[in-house]
């Protein structure tokens, strides 16, 4: 008589189809085609294109191709709706979001089946993960709407938000973007992916059914040209994009200088780190969720599997055995593990990259499952015998293909994990909590899962570092992407001014003997002459030359960035120690207050104004010293049993381009929040009045500021700013000048976060200091730590 184990080994899955008659009836009711959803109603269908079922290749529906005129009509409707919607109380907006959440829950089965038919993902994933999370996002953000006046005082809605979402999680990505936007008081124009627009159109019907006022949510379908029309529209105040890094660069360039707020959630090549003390069986199941979930069409998929050398053979054996048991087939079958690739175009890309991986010497291991005869299918796959620079370890494949390599030590694991231009997510497996948390702290990723993977919740922020984009979606940090401080919204943009080259300034109006000295650059804690050996005259009141400053160049920026990169110990220092250094800076500046007042007077300020600027600078340093160990992270209350730590981490090396006005206070107001949060900075002071900043050399030297933490390069501001924006090792940049377009466009190559701020009153505590500076001096890393049973 066979044992229970033998019976289980020989049992096969029977068919378990999910009924889709109700979805087919809905599609038949729209067989004439779908129009756009604008101002609370659907437009007449026009310029239709087919939407296919990835599992069969058959046409599901026909959808309208959005034109620039359609986008313009949607933006006008959103603008008209913005005034009344933003003026509603948070409580009234919350009621609308609650109504949407409840209606989604009532339609869960319909939405799950429609999503699976449109996208190709297994019904188990749509039913158990995607759609419940959609409802969760609207419930969660209804709560934010209710609490917005208390939790975000002094903030207001941005305006009309253009939102462009991908095809891998069509309805969930919609919820990620629309829910916080509406909670904050914004209105939206959203474009779903052309491959998967159907659940967005179903959501439009839900908005109408739930009683959402016209114009608050507008949905325009179409291809990339439709998205470009949204990005380019002059009356859109914010762009939120999820998609490829390549398109993200185009959007960064297109929005440069427009004043539009931008958040980008882009590609990834996430490491999946397995230490030798890990629970290998659990880690194998983690791989299933990391790379074969949603057919690997996940931006944060754990596609780079890094396994410690001693357990790698055993782990690979277990993983190959588990891979063979995966079932690939009809996504509407509840027993299927992996569904169809979204479109033949994506299937072709996956196939080409896999062939390239084989050509480079990688060994391809695939599940021996039988694939359906029609539709877009690719089997679960793993590459071995790869290097960190191999194509399959470097390029985002966006399919069910992982690459595995080994490491010897935890230090090497972190080095390999960070050997990528991306930084979206990471997974760490270890039974040693100290090792797991140490790895999580050192890996460069916006989300880190410990002994788990691909966990999402509306209460926890999601977003990446480096070329994975900037901005967060979800949680408190996600809400701030759709709000702006009221004082900042009231500021006027600084008009573009083409300054005369410093080298072309008039000759000195006093004899050379009256010029006291030439201020050098400050690089790595040492005064340095400019690489080119040039300097320029600095003029004070009545046009008299009061000194000279170094004319910095691209090479000086390079040297300063290298010095800042070496000073990494500052970022790992405790907040208490950083606070002590800032207090020491204030103490030493206070002792030399008269000297700095005299310098400002020499540059043309009156006695009263100069004294006020020095006093404000001292107060500002003290304030940021106090904040250094108080602007801390949070623990997010997520649905799963985790302590989800939202940690504020320094960017690393920051470029700071200071304003012309208030040469001392403007410099202090940018440098102090940045270093208080653990960044190392390269500061370009006021080009025409740099001596107030260069006089700080000795203050820093005597205040225990480590070499390389504060680097100062004087010279042509916009030339130096462009170099900083283009430099790959500068992680974030603040620019206070008139040529924001140049800076934002130059940053598109490396997709660094930029703050091109408007002119402000630096003496004002509201405008010149505060939480907004601290928030922009950090990036939030969410670490999911298992907690409880």
GROMACS .gro file of N, CA, C and O in nm, residues 485-588:
model
  416
  485UNK      N    1   0.484   7.290   0.086
  485UNK     CA    2   0.467   7.391   0.190
  485UNK      C    3   0.402   7.517   0.131
  485UNK      O    4   0.438   7.563   0.023
  486UNK      N    5   0.305   7.570   0.203
  486UNK     CA    6   0.231   7.686   0.152
  486UNK      C    7   0.324   7.803   0.124
  486UNK      O    8   0.307   7.875   0.025
  487UNK      N    9   0.424   7.823   0.211
  487UNK     CA   10   0.516   7.935   0.190
  487UNK      C   11   0.597   7.917   0.062
  487UNK      O   12   0.626   8.013  -0.010
  488UNK      N   13   0.633   7.790   0.032
  488UNK     CA   14   0.712   7.766  -0.088
  488UNK      C   15   0.628   7.784  -0.214
  488UNK      O   16   0.675   7.834  -0.316
  489UNK      N   17   0.501   7.744  -0.206
  489UNK     CA   18   0.412   7.760  -0.321
  489UNK      C   19   0.391   7.907  -0.355
  489UNK      O   20   0.366   7.942  -0.471
  490UNK      N   21   0.401   7.994  -0.255
  490UNK     CA   22   0.379   8.136  -0.277
  490UNK      C   23   0.499   8.208  -0.338
  490UNK      O   24   0.487   8.322  -0.384
  491UNK      N   25   0.615   8.144  -0.340
  491UNK     CA   26   0.735   8.208  -0.394
  491UNK      C   27   0.728   8.216  -0.546
  491UNK      O   28   0.671   8.130  -0.612
  492UNK      N   29   0.789   8.319  -0.599
  492UNK     CA   30   0.793   8.337  -0.743
  492UNK      C   31   0.924   8.281  -0.800
  492UNK      O   32   1.028   8.292  -0.737
  493UNK      N   33   0.915   8.220  -0.919
  493UNK     CA   34   1.040   8.168  -0.979
  493UNK      C   35   1.140   8.281  -1.004
  493UNK      O   36   1.102   8.395  -1.033
  494UNK      N   37   1.265   8.247  -0.992
  494UNK     CA   38   1.369   8.346  -1.018
  494UNK      C   39   1.388   8.359  -1.168
  494UNK      O   40   1.410   8.260  -1.238
  495UNK      N   41   1.379   8.481  -1.222
  495UNK     CA   42   1.393   8.497  -1.367
  495UNK      C   43   1.534   8.461  -1.413
  495UNK      O   44   1.631   8.480  -1.340
  496UNK      N   45   1.542   8.408  -1.533
  496UNK     CA   46   1.671   8.370  -1.589
  496UNK      C   47   1.755   8.495  -1.615
  496UNK      O   48   1.711   8.588  -1.683
  497UNK      N   49   1.871   8.498  -1.556
  497UNK     CA   50   1.963   8.610  -1.572
  497UNK      C   51   2.095   8.557  -1.625
  497UNK      O   52   2.154   8.466  -1.565
  498UNK      N   53   2.140   8.611  -1.734
  498UNK     CA   54   2.270   8.571  -1.789
  498UNK      C   55   2.376   8.662  -1.729
  498UNK      O   56   2.389   8.778  -1.765
  499UNK      N   57   2.448   8.609  -1.633
  499UNK     CA   58   2.547   8.689  -1.563
  499UNK      C   59   2.671   8.709  -1.649
  499UNK      O   60   2.709   8.622  -1.728
  500UNK      N   61   2.733   8.821  -1.629
  500UNK     CA   62   2.859   8.846  -1.698
  500UNK      C   63   2.967   8.752  -1.647
  500UNK      O   64   2.973   8.723  -1.527
  501UNK      N   65   3.053   8.699  -1.735
  501UNK     CA   66   3.160   8.610  -1.689
  501UNK      C   67   3.247   8.677  -1.584
  501UNK      O   68   3.278   8.796  -1.596
  502UNK      N   69   3.284   8.604  -1.485
  502UNK     CA   70   3.365   8.663  -1.378
  502UNK      C   71   3.497   8.716  -1.432
  502UNK      O   72   3.548   8.818  -1.385
  503UNK      N   73   3.554   8.648  -1.528
  503UNK     CA   74   3.682   8.691  -1.582
  503UNK      C   75   3.670   8.820  -1.663
  503UNK      O   76   3.771   8.884  -1.693
  504UNK      N   77   3.546   8.859  -1.697
  504UNK     CA   78   3.527   8.978  -1.779
  504UNK      C   79   3.486   9.099  -1.696
  504UNK      O   80   3.446   9.201  -1.751
  505UNK      N   81   3.493   9.087  -1.564
  505UNK     CA   82   3.458   9.201  -1.479
  505UNK      C   83   3.558   9.315  -1.499
  505UNK      O   84   3.672   9.293  -1.541
  506UNK      N   85   3.518   9.441  -1.468
  506UNK     CA   86   3.609   9.555  -1.487
  506UNK      C   87   3.735   9.539  -1.404
  506UNK      O   88   3.737   9.467  -1.303
  507UNK      N   89   3.839   9.607  -1.442
  507UNK     CA   90   3.963   9.599  -1.363
  507UNK      C   91   3.943   9.662  -1.227
  507UNK      O   92   3.851   9.740  -1.204
  508UNK      N   93   4.031   9.626  -1.135
  508UNK     CA   94   4.021   9.676  -0.999
  508UNK      C   95   4.028   9.828  -0.998
  508UNK      O   96   4.101   9.890  -1.073
  509UNK      N   97   3.948   9.885  -0.910
  509UNK     CA   98   3.945  10.031  -0.901
  509UNK      C   99   4.035  10.083  -0.790
  509UNK      O  100   4.036  10.200  -0.761
  510UNK      N  101   4.107   9.992  -0.726
  510UNK     CA  102   4.205  10.033  -0.626
  510UNK      C  103   4.336   9.966  -0.659
  510UNK      O  104   4.344   9.872  -0.737
  511UNK      N  105   4.440  10.012  -0.601
  511UNK     CA  106   4.571   9.955  -0.629
  511UNK      C  107   4.580   9.814  -0.575
  511UNK      O  108   4.514   9.777  -0.478
  512UNK      N  109   4.665   9.736  -0.640
  512UNK     CA  110   4.678   9.595  -0.601
  512UNK      C  111   4.716   9.579  -0.456
  512UNK      O  112   4.679   9.482  -0.392
  513UNK      N  113   4.793   9.676  -0.401
  513UNK     CA  114   4.836   9.664  -0.262
  513UNK      C  115   4.719   9.666  -0.165
  513UNK      O  116   4.731   9.621  -0.052
  514UNK      N  117   4.603   9.721  -0.212
  514UNK     CA  118   4.487   9.727  -0.124
  514UNK      C  119   4.412   9.595  -0.119
  514UNK      O  120   4.325   9.576  -0.034
  515UNK      N  121   4.440   9.505  -0.212
  515UNK     CA  122   4.372   9.375  -0.213
  515UNK      C  123   4.439   9.287  -0.110
  515UNK      O  124   4.559   9.259  -0.117
  516UNK      N  125   4.361   9.241  -0.011
  516UNK     CA  126   4.425   9.178   0.104
  516UNK      C  127   4.482   9.040   0.075
  516UNK      O  128   4.591   9.007   0.119
  517UNK      N  129   4.409   8.957  -0.001
  517UNK     CA  130   4.461   8.823  -0.026
  517UNK      C  131   4.374   8.754  -0.130
  517UNK      O  132   4.266   8.802  -0.165
  518UNK      N  133   4.420   8.640  -0.176
  518UNK     CA  134   4.342   8.558  -0.268
  518UNK      C  135   4.289   8.437  -0.191
  518UNK      O  136   4.368   8.357  -0.139
  519UNK      N  137   4.158   8.428  -0.184
  519UNK     CA  138   4.097   8.313  -0.115
  519UNK      C  139   4.111   8.189  -0.202
  519UNK      O  140   4.080   8.191  -0.321
  520UNK      N  141   4.156   8.082  -0.143
  520UNK     CA  142   4.173   7.957  -0.216
  520UNK      C  143   4.046   7.872  -0.206
  520UNK      O  144   3.952   7.905  -0.135
  521UNK      N  145   4.045   7.762  -0.278
  521UNK     CA  146   3.938   7.663  -0.266
  521UNK      C  147   3.962   7.583  -0.139
  521UNK      O  148   4.073   7.584  -0.082
  522UNK      N  149   3.861   7.512  -0.094
  522UNK     CA  150   3.876   7.421   0.020
  522UNK      C  151   3.835   7.282  -0.024
  522UNK      O  152   3.716   7.258  -0.053
  523UNK      N  153   3.932   7.193  -0.032
  523UNK     CA  154   3.908   7.057  -0.081
  523UNK      C  155   3.973   6.957   0.013
  523UNK      O  156   4.093   6.966   0.039
  524UNK      N  157   3.894   6.867   0.065
  524UNK     CA  158   3.948   6.764   0.154
  524UNK      C  159   4.003   6.818   0.283
  524UNK      O  160   4.095   6.759   0.341
  525UNK      N  161   3.952   6.932   0.330
  525UNK     CA  162   3.999   6.991   0.454
  525UNK      C  163   4.124   7.074   0.440
  525UNK      O  164   4.181   7.118   0.539
  526UNK      N  165   4.167   7.098   0.316
  526UNK     CA  166   4.287   7.178   0.292
  526UNK      C  167   4.256   7.289   0.191
  526UNK      O  168   4.175   7.270   0.101
  527UNK      N  169   4.324   7.401   0.208
  527UNK     CA  170   4.311   7.507   0.110
  527UNK      C  171   4.393   7.470  -0.013
  527UNK      O  172   4.506   7.423  -0.002
  528UNK      N  173   4.330   7.491  -0.130
  528UNK     CA  174   4.396   7.449  -0.254
  528UNK      C  175   4.379   7.556  -0.360
  528UNK      O  176   4.273   7.618  -0.371
  529UNK      N  177   4.485   7.576  -0.437
  529UNK     CA  178   4.474   7.665  -0.551
  529UNK      C  179   4.392   7.597  -0.661
  529UNK      O  180   4.396   7.475  -0.675
  530UNK      N  181   4.320   7.674  -0.742
  530UNK     CA  182   4.244   7.614  -0.852
  530UNK      C  183   4.336   7.538  -0.946
  530UNK      O  184   4.453   7.575  -0.965
  531UNK      N  185   4.285   7.431  -1.004
  531UNK     CA  186   4.366   7.348  -1.092
  531UNK      C  187   4.421   7.430  -1.209
  531UNK      O  188   4.534   7.409  -1.253
  532UNK      N  189   4.340   7.524  -1.259
  532UNK     CA  190   4.385   7.606  -1.371
  532UNK      C  191   4.473   7.722  -1.331
  532UNK      O  192   4.529   7.791  -1.417
  533UNK      N  193   4.485   7.747  -1.201
  533UNK     CA  194   4.570   7.855  -1.153
  533UNK      C  195   4.512   7.994  -1.169
  533UNK      O  196   4.582   8.093  -1.149
  534UNK      N  197   4.382   8.003  -1.204
  534UNK     CA  198   4.323   8.134  -1.230
  534UNK      C  199   4.243   8.182  -1.109
  534UNK      O  200   4.191   8.102  -1.030
  535UNK      N  201   4.230   8.313  -1.099
  535UNK     CA  202   4.146   8.373  -0.994
  535UNK      C  203   4.072   8.490  -1.054
  535UNK      O  204   4.098   8.532  -1.168
  536UNK      N  205   3.978   8.544  -0.980
  536UNK     CA  206   3.902   8.660  -1.026
  536UNK      C  207   3.885   8.758  -0.912
  536UNK      O  208   3.890   8.720  -0.794
  537UNK      N  209   3.861   8.882  -0.947
  537UNK     CA  210   3.848   8.987  -0.846
  537UNK      C  211   3.708   8.989  -0.788
  537UNK      O  212   3.608   8.967  -0.858
  538UNK      N  213   3.702   9.014  -0.658
  538UNK     CA  214   3.575   9.025  -0.587
  538UNK      C  215   3.557   9.172  -0.547
  538UNK      O  216   3.649   9.234  -0.492
  539UNK      N  217   3.440   9.227  -0.575
  539UNK     CA  218   3.416   9.368  -0.555
  539UNK      C  219   3.317   9.390  -0.441
  539UNK      O  220   3.221   9.316  -0.424
  540UNK      N  221   3.340   9.496  -0.366
  540UNK     CA  222   3.253   9.532  -0.257
  540UNK      C  223   3.174   9.657  -0.287
  540UNK      O  224   3.144   9.688  -0.404
  541UNK      N  225   3.143   9.732  -0.182
  541UNK     CA  226   3.069   9.855  -0.199
  541UNK      C  227   3.147   9.955  -0.282
  541UNK      O  228   3.270   9.957  -0.281
  542UNK      N  229   3.073  10.034  -0.359
  542UNK     CA  230   3.130  10.141  -0.443
  542UNK      C  231   3.222  10.086  -0.551
  542UNK      O  232   3.308  10.157  -0.602
  543UNK      N  233   3.208   9.957  -0.582
  543UNK     CA  234   3.283   9.899  -0.693
  543UNK      C  235   3.430   9.879  -0.668
  543UNK      O  236   3.507   9.860  -0.762
  544UNK      N  237   3.472   9.881  -0.545
  544UNK     CA  238   3.613   9.863  -0.514
  544UNK      C  239   3.646   9.715  -0.495
  544UNK      O  240   3.570   9.641  -0.434
  545UNK      N  241   3.759   9.673  -0.546
  545UNK     CA  242   3.803   9.536  -0.528
  545UNK      C  243   3.848   9.514  -0.385
  545UNK      O  244   3.925   9.593  -0.331
  546UNK      N  245   3.796   9.408  -0.322
  546UNK     CA  246   3.831   9.380  -0.183
  546UNK      C  247   3.908   9.249  -0.169
  546UNK      O  248   3.944   9.211  -0.057
  547UNK      N  249   3.932   9.181  -0.277
  547UNK     CA  250   4.008   9.056  -0.270
  547UNK      C  251   3.992   8.978  -0.398
  547UNK      O  252   3.930   9.024  -0.495
  548UNK      N  253   4.047   8.858  -0.399
  548UNK     CA  254   4.034   8.769  -0.514
  548UNK      C  255   3.994   8.630  -0.465
  548UNK      O  256   4.021   8.593  -0.352
  549UNK      N  257   3.929   8.558  -0.555
  549UNK     CA  258   3.887   8.421  -0.525
  549UNK      C  259   3.928   8.330  -0.639
  549UNK      O  260   3.943   8.374  -0.754
  550UNK      N  261   3.946   8.203  -0.608
  550UNK     CA  262   3.987   8.107  -0.710
  550UNK      C  263   3.878   8.083  -0.812
  550UNK      O  264   3.760   8.076  -0.780
  551UNK      N  265   3.920   8.069  -0.938
  551UNK     CA  266   3.826   8.040  -1.046
  551UNK      C  267   3.827   7.889  -1.069
  551UNK      O  268   3.908   7.834  -1.142
  552UNK      N  269   3.735   7.820  -0.999
  552UNK     CA  270   3.730   7.675  -1.004
  552UNK      C  271   3.686   7.622  -1.139
  552UNK      O  272   3.619   7.691  -1.217
  553UNK      N  273   3.722   7.497  -1.167
  553UNK     CA  274   3.691   7.435  -1.295
  553UNK      C  275   3.637   7.294  -1.273
  553UNK      O  276   3.622   7.247  -1.160
  554UNK      N  277   3.612   7.226  -1.384
  554UNK     CA  278   3.565   7.088  -1.379
  554UNK      C  279   3.660   6.998  -1.300
  554UNK      O  280   3.616   6.911  -1.225
  555UNK      N  281   3.790   7.020  -1.316
  555UNK     CA  282   3.886   6.936  -1.244
  555UNK      C  283   3.878   6.960  -1.093
  555UNK      O  284   3.895   6.868  -1.014
  556UNK      N  285   3.852   7.083  -1.053
  556UNK     CA  286   3.838   7.111  -0.910
  556UNK      C  287   3.714   7.043  -0.853
  556UNK      O  288   3.716   6.992  -0.741
  557UNK      N  289   3.607   7.041  -0.932
  557UNK     CA  290   3.487   6.968  -0.890
  557UNK      C  291   3.518   6.821  -0.874
  557UNK      O  292   3.481   6.756  -0.775
  558UNK      N  293   3.592   6.767  -0.970
  558UNK     CA  294   3.631   6.625  -0.962
  558UNK      C  295   3.710   6.597  -0.835
  558UNK      O  296   3.683   6.500  -0.763
  559UNK      N  297   3.806   6.682  -0.804
  559UNK     CA  298   3.888   6.662  -0.685
  559UNK      C  299   3.805   6.673  -0.557
  559UNK      O  300   3.824   6.598  -0.462
  560UNK      N  301   3.712   6.768  -0.556
  560UNK     CA  302   3.630   6.787  -0.438
  560UNK      C  303   3.534   6.671  -0.417
  560UNK      O  304   3.509   6.628  -0.304
  561UNK      N  305   3.479   6.618  -0.526
  561UNK     CA  306   3.389   6.502  -0.515
  561UNK      C  307   3.466   6.381  -0.462
  561UNK      O  308   3.416   6.305  -0.378
  562UNK      N  309   3.588   6.362  -0.511
  562UNK     CA  310   3.670   6.251  -0.462
  562UNK      C  311   3.698   6.266  -0.312
  562UNK      O  312   3.691   6.169  -0.236
  563UNK      N  313   3.726   6.388  -0.269
  563UNK     CA  314   3.752   6.412  -0.126
  563UNK      C  315   3.626   6.385  -0.044
  563UNK      O  316   3.633   6.326   0.065
  564UNK      N  317   3.511   6.427  -0.096
  564UNK     CA  318   3.386   6.404  -0.024
  564UNK      C  319   3.354   6.255  -0.016
  564UNK      O  320   3.307   6.205   0.087
  565UNK      N  321   3.379   6.183  -0.125
  565UNK     CA  322   3.352   6.039  -0.126
  565UNK      C  323   3.437   5.966  -0.021
  565UNK      O  324   3.391   5.870   0.043
  566UNK      N  325   3.560   6.011  -0.002
  566UNK     CA  326   3.649   5.946   0.095
  566UNK      C  327   3.607   5.974   0.240
  566UNK      O  328   3.647   5.901   0.331
  567UNK      N  329   3.531   6.079   0.261
  567UNK     CA  330   3.491   6.116   0.397
  567UNK      C  331   3.364   6.044   0.440
  567UNK      O  332   3.279   6.100   0.511
  568UNK      N  333   3.347   5.919   0.399
  568UNK     CA  334   3.224   5.843   0.425
  568UNK      C  335   3.200   5.819   0.574
  568UNK      O  336   3.089   5.790   0.615
  569UNK      N  337   3.306   5.830   0.655
  569UNK     CA  338   3.288   5.811   0.799
  569UNK      C  339   3.190   5.910   0.861
  569UNK      O  340   3.126   5.881   0.962
  570UNK      N  341   3.177   6.027   0.798
  570UNK     CA  342   3.081   6.126   0.850
  570UNK      C  343   2.938   6.075   0.841
  570UNK      O  344   2.857   6.097   0.930
  571UNK      N  345   2.906   6.004   0.734
  571UNK     CA  346   2.770   5.951   0.717
  571UNK      C  347   2.739   5.841   0.817
  571UNK      O  348   2.622   5.822   0.853
  572UNK      N  349   2.840   5.769   0.862
  572UNK     CA  350   2.816   5.662   0.958
  572UNK      C  351   2.837   5.707   1.102
  572UNK      O  352   2.812   5.631   1.196
  573UNK      N  353   2.879   5.832   1.122
  573UNK     CA  354   2.893   5.884   1.258
  573UNK      C  355   2.756   5.895   1.323
  573UNK      O  356   2.653   5.909   1.255
  574UNK      N  357   2.752   5.890   1.454
  574UNK     CA  358   2.624   5.903   1.522
  574UNK      C  359   2.571   6.045   1.507
  574UNK      O  360   2.647   6.142   1.492
  575UNK      N  361   2.440   6.058   1.514
  575UNK     CA  362   2.379   6.191   1.503
  575UNK      C  363   2.425   6.281   1.618
  575UNK      O  364   2.441   6.402   1.600
  576UNK      N  365   2.448   6.222   1.734
  576UNK     CA  366   2.498   6.301   1.848
  576UNK      C  367   2.633   6.362   1.817
  576UNK      O  368   2.657   6.481   1.844
  577UNK      N  369   2.723   6.283   1.757
  577UNK     CA  370   2.856   6.336   1.725
  577UNK      C  371   2.849   6.446   1.620
  577UNK      O  372   2.922   6.545   1.627
  578UNK      N  373   2.762   6.428   1.522
  578UNK     CA  374   2.746   6.533   1.422
  578UNK      C  375   2.693   6.661   1.487
  578UNK      O  376   2.735   6.771   1.452
  579UNK      N  377   2.600   6.645   1.579
  579UNK     CA  378   2.544   6.761   1.648
  579UNK      C  379   2.652   6.837   1.723
  579UNK      O  380   2.656   6.961   1.721
  580UNK      N  381   2.743   6.764   1.787
  580UNK     CA  382   2.849   6.831   1.863
  580UNK      C  383   2.939   6.914   1.773
  580UNK      O  384   2.981   7.025   1.809
  581UNK      N  385   2.966   6.863   1.652
  581UNK     CA  386   3.050   6.938   1.559
  581UNK      C  387   2.979   7.066   1.515
  581UNK      O  388   3.040   7.173   1.507
  582UNK      N  389   2.849   7.056   1.488
  582UNK     CA  390   2.775   7.175   1.448
  582UNK      C  391   2.770   7.279   1.561
  582UNK      O  392   2.783   7.400   1.535
  583UNK      N  393   2.751   7.233   1.681
  583UNK     CA  394   2.755   7.327   1.794
  583UNK      C  395   2.892   7.395   1.802
  583UNK      O  396   2.902   7.515   1.833
  584UNK      N  397   2.997   7.319   1.776
  584UNK     CA  398   3.133   7.373   1.783
  584UNK      C  399   3.154   7.478   1.673
  584UNK      O  400   3.219   7.581   1.694
  585UNK      N  401   3.097   7.451   1.553
  585UNK     CA  402   3.105   7.550   1.445
  585UNK      C  403   3.039   7.680   1.489
  585UNK      O  404   3.094   7.790   1.470
  586UNK      N  405   2.921   7.669   1.548
  586UNK     CA  406   2.850   7.788   1.594
  586UNK      C  407   2.930   7.863   1.700
  586UNK      O  408   2.938   7.987   1.700
  587UNK      N  409   2.990   7.788   1.791
  587UNK     CA  410   3.069   7.850   1.898
  587UNK      C  411   3.187   7.929   1.840
  587UNK      O  412   3.212   8.044   1.880
  588UNK      N  413   3.257   7.868   1.744
  588UNK     CA  414   3.373   7.936   1.687
  588UNK      C  415   3.334   8.052   1.596
  588UNK      O  416   3.405   8.153   1.589
   0.00000   0.00000   0.00000
